[in-house]
PDB file of C-alpha atoms in Angstrom:
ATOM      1  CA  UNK C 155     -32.923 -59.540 -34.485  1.00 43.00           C
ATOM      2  CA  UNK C 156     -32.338 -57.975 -38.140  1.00 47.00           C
ATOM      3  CA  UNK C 157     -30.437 -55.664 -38.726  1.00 61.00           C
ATOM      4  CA  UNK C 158     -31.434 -52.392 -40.076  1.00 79.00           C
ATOM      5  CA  UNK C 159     -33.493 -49.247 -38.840  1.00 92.00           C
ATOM      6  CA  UNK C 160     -36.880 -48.433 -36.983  1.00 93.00           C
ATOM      7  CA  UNK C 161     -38.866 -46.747 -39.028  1.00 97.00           C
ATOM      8  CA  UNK C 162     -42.706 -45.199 -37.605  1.00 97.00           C
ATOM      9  CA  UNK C 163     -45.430 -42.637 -38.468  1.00 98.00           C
ATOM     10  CA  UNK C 164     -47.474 -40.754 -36.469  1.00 98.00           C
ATOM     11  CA  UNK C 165     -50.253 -38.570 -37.189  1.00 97.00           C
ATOM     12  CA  UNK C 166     -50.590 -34.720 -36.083  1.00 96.00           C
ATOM     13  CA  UNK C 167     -52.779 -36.323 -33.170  1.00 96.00           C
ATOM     14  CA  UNK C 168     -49.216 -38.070 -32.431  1.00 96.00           C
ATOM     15  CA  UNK C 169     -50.684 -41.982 -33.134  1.00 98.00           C
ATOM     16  CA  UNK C 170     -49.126 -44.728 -34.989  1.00 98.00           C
ATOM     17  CA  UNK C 171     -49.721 -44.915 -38.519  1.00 98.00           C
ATOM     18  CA  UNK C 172     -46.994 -46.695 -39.914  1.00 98.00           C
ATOM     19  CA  UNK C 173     -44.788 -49.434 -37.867  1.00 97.00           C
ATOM     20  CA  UNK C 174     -41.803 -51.506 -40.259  1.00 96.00           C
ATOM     21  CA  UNK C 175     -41.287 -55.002 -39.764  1.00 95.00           C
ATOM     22  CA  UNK C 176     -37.549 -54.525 -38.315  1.00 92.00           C
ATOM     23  CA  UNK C 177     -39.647 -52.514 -34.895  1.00 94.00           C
ATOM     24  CA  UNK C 178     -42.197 -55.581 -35.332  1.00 95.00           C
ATOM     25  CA  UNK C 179     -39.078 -57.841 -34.930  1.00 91.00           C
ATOM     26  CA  UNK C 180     -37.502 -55.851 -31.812  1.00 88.00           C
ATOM     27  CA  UNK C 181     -41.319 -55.348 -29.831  1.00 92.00           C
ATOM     28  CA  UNK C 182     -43.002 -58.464 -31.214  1.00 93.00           C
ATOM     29  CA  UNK C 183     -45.690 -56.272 -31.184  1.00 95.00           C
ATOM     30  CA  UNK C 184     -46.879 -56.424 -35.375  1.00 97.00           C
ATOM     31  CA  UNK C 185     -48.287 -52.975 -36.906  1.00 97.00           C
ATOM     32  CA  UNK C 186     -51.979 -53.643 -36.711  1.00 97.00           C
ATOM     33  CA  UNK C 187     -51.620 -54.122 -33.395  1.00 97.00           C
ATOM     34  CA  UNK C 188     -49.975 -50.590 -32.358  1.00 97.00           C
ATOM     35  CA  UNK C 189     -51.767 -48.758 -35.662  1.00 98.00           C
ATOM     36  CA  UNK C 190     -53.930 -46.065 -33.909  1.00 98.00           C
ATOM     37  CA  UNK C 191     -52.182 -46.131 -30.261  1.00 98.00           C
ATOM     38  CA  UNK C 192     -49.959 -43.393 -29.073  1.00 97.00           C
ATOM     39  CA  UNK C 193     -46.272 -43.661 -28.817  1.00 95.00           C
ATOM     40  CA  UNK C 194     -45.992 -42.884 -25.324  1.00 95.00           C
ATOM     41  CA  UNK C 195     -47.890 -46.445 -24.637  1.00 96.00           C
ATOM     42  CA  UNK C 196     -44.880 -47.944 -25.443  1.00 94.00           C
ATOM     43  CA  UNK C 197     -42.459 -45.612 -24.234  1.00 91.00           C
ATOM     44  CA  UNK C 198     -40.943 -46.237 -20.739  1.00 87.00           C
ATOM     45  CA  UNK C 199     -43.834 -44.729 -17.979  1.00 91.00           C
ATOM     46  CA  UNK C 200     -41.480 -42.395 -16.678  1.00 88.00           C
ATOM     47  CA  UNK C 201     -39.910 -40.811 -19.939  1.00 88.00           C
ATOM     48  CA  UNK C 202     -43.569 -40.689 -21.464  1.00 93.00           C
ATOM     49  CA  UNK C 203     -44.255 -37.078 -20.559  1.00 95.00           C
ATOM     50  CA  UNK C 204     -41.248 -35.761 -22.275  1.00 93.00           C
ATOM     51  CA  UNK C 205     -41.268 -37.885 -25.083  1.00 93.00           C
ATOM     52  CA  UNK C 206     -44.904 -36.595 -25.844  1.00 96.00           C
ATOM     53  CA  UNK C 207     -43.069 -32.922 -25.259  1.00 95.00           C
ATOM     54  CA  UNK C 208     -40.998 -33.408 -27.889  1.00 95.00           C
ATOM     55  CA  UNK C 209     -43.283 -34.765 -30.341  1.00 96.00           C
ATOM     56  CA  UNK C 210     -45.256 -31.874 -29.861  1.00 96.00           C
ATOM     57  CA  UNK C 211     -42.259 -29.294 -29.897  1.00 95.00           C
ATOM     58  CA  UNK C 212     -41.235 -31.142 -33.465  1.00 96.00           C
ATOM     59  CA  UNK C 213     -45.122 -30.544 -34.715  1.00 95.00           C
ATOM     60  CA  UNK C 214     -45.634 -27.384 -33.911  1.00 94.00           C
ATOM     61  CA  UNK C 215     -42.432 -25.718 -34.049  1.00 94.00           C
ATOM     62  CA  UNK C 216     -40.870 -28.031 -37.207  1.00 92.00           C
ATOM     63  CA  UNK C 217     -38.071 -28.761 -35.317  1.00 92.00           C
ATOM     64  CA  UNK C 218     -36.075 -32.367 -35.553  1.00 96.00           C
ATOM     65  CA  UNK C 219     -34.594 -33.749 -32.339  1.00 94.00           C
ATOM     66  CA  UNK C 220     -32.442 -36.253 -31.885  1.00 92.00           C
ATOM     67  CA  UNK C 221     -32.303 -38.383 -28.649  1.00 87.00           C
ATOM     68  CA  UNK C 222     -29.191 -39.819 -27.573  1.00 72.00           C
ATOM     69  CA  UNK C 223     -29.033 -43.479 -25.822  1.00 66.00           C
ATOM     70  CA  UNK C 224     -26.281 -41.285 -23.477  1.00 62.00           C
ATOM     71  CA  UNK C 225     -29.149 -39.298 -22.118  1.00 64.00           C
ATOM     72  CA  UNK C 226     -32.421 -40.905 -22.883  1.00 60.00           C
ATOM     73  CA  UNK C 227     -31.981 -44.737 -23.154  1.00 65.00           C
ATOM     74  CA  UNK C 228     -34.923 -45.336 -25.497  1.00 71.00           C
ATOM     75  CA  UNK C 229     -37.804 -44.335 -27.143  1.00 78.00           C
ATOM     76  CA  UNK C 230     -39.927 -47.588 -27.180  1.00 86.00           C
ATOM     77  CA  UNK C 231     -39.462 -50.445 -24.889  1.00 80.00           C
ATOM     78  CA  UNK C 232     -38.295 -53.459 -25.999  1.00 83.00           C
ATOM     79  CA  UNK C 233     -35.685 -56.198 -25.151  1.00 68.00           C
ATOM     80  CA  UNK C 234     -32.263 -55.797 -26.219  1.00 63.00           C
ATOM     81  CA  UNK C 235     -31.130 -58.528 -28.861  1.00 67.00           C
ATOM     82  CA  UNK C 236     -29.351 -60.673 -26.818  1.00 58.00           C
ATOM     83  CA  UNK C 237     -29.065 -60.451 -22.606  1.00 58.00           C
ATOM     84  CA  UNK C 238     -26.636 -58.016 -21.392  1.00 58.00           C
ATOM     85  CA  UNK C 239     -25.276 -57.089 -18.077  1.00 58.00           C
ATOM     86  CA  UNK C 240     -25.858 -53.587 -18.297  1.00 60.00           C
ATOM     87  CA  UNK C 241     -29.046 -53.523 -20.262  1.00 55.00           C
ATOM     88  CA  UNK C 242     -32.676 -54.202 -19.123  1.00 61.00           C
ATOM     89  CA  UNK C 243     -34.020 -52.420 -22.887  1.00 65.00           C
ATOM     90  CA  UNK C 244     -32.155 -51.627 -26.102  1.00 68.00           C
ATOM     91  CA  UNK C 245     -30.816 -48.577 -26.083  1.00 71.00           C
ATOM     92  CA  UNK C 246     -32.105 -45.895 -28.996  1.00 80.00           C
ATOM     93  CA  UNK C 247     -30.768 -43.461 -30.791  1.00 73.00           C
ATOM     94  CA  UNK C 248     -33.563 -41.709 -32.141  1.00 88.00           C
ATOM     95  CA  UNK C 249     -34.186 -39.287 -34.693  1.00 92.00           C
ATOM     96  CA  UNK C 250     -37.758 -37.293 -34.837  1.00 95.00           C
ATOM     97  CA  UNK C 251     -38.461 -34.794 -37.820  1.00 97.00           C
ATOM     98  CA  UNK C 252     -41.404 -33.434 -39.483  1.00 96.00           C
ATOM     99  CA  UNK C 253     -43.365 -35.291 -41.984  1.00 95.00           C
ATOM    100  CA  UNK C 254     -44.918 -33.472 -44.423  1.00 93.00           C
ATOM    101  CA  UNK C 255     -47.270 -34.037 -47.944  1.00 92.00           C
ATOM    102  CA  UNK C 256     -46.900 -30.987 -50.102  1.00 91.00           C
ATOM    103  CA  UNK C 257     -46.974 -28.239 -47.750  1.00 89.00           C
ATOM    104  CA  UNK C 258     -48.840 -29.575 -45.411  1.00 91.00           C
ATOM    105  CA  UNK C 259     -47.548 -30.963 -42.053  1.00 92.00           C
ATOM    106  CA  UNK C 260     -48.656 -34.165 -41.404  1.00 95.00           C
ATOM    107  CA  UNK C 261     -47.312 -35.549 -38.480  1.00 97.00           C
ATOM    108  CA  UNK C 262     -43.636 -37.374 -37.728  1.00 97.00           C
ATOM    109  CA  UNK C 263     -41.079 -39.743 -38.954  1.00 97.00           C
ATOM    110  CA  UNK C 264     -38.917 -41.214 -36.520  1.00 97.00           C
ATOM    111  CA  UNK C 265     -35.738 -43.927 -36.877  1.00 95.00           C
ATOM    112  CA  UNK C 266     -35.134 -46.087 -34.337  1.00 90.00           C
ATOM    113  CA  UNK C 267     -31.253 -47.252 -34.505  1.00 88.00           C
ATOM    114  CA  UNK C 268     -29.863 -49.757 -31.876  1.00 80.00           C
ATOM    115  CA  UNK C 269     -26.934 -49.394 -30.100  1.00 68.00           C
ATOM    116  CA  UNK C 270     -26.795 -51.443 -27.292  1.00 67.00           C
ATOM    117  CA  UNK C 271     -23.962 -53.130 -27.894  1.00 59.00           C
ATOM    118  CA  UNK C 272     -22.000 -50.332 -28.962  1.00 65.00           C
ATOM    119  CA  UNK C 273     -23.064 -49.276 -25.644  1.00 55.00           C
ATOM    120  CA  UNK C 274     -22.309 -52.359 -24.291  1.00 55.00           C
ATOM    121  CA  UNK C 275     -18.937 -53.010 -25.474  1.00 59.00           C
ATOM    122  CA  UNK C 276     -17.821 -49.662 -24.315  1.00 60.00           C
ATOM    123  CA  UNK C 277     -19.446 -50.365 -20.642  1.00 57.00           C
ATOM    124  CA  UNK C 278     -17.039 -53.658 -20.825  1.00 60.00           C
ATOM    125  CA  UNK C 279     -14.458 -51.760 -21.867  1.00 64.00           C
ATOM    126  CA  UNK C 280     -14.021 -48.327 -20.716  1.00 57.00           C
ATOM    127  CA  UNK C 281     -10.443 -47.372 -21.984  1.00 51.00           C
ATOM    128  CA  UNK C 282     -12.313 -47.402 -25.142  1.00 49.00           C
ATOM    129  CA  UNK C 283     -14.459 -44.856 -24.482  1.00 50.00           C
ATOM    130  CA  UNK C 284     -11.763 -42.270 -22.368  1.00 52.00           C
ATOM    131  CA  UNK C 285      -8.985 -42.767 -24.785  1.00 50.00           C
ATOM    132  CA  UNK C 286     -11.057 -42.675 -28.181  1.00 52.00           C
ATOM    133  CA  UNK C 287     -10.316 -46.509 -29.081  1.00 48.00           C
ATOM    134  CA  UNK C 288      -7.036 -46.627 -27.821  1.00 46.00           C
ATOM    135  CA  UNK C 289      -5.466 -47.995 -24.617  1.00 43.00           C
ATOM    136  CA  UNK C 290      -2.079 -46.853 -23.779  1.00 43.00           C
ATOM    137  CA  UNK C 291       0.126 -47.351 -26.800  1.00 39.00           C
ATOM    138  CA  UNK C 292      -2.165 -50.000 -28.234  1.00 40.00           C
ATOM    139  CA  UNK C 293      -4.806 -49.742 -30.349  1.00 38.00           C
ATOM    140  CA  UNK C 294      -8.084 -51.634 -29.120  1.00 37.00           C
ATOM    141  CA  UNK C 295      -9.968 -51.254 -32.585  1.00 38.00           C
ATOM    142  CA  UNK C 296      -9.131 -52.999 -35.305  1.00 35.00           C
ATOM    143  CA  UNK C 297     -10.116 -53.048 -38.983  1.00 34.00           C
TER     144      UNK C 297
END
């Protein structure tokens, strides 16, 4: 997997328009071959419902949301980069916000970040997590 950011476009009718090569990478699913589809086809069947809620709540009320891995796991269903215990997807943080030419709304932009194993390293290691990188007297993170 690259590094970098998921970056897609969807129209006002909430379909794929634009798909970058790093979400190509992480789906193996290339941009002409999602261009036109909903979202929610690749979104996990049972968070599809409110994902399409909150695309429309970000159209029609100009909102931006941001969907935490904590709560919502991810956006778009794909592997995670390498096999993890804890992990059967990558987890997402997502951020959805108006997209706009002019004045005009034209549908969404949305960034895909992974942080599975951020997520992952603090599953392995929860003192991180309750103590805010530190355990006891120690200091887990290092520069």
């Amino acid at each position: 997997m690259t590094t970098g950011i998921g970056v897609l476009t969807l129209d006002r009718d909430l379909r794929i328009q634009s798909w970058n090569n790093w979400l190509a990478n992480a789906t193996g699913l290339e941009e002409t071959a999602v261009r036109g589809r909903l979202l929610t086809e690749f979104a996990p069947p049972s968070r599809a419902g409110f994902i399409h809620e909150v695309l429309t709540e970000v159209i029609g009320q100009g909102t931006t949301r941001v969907l935490s891995p904590a709560l919502h796991h991810c956006v778009i269903v794909c592997p995670p980069p390498r096999t993890l215990r804890h992990f059967q997807e990558m987890q997402q943080n997502v951020t959805i916000a108006l997209l706009r030419s002019d004045q005009d709304i034209v549908g969404v932009i949305i960034t895909v970040e992974d942080v599975t194993d951020r997520f992952a390293e603090e599953r392995e290691r929860p003192d991180l997590a309750r103590h805010g990188g530190k355990s006891g007297d120690r200091d887990l993170i290092s520069d």
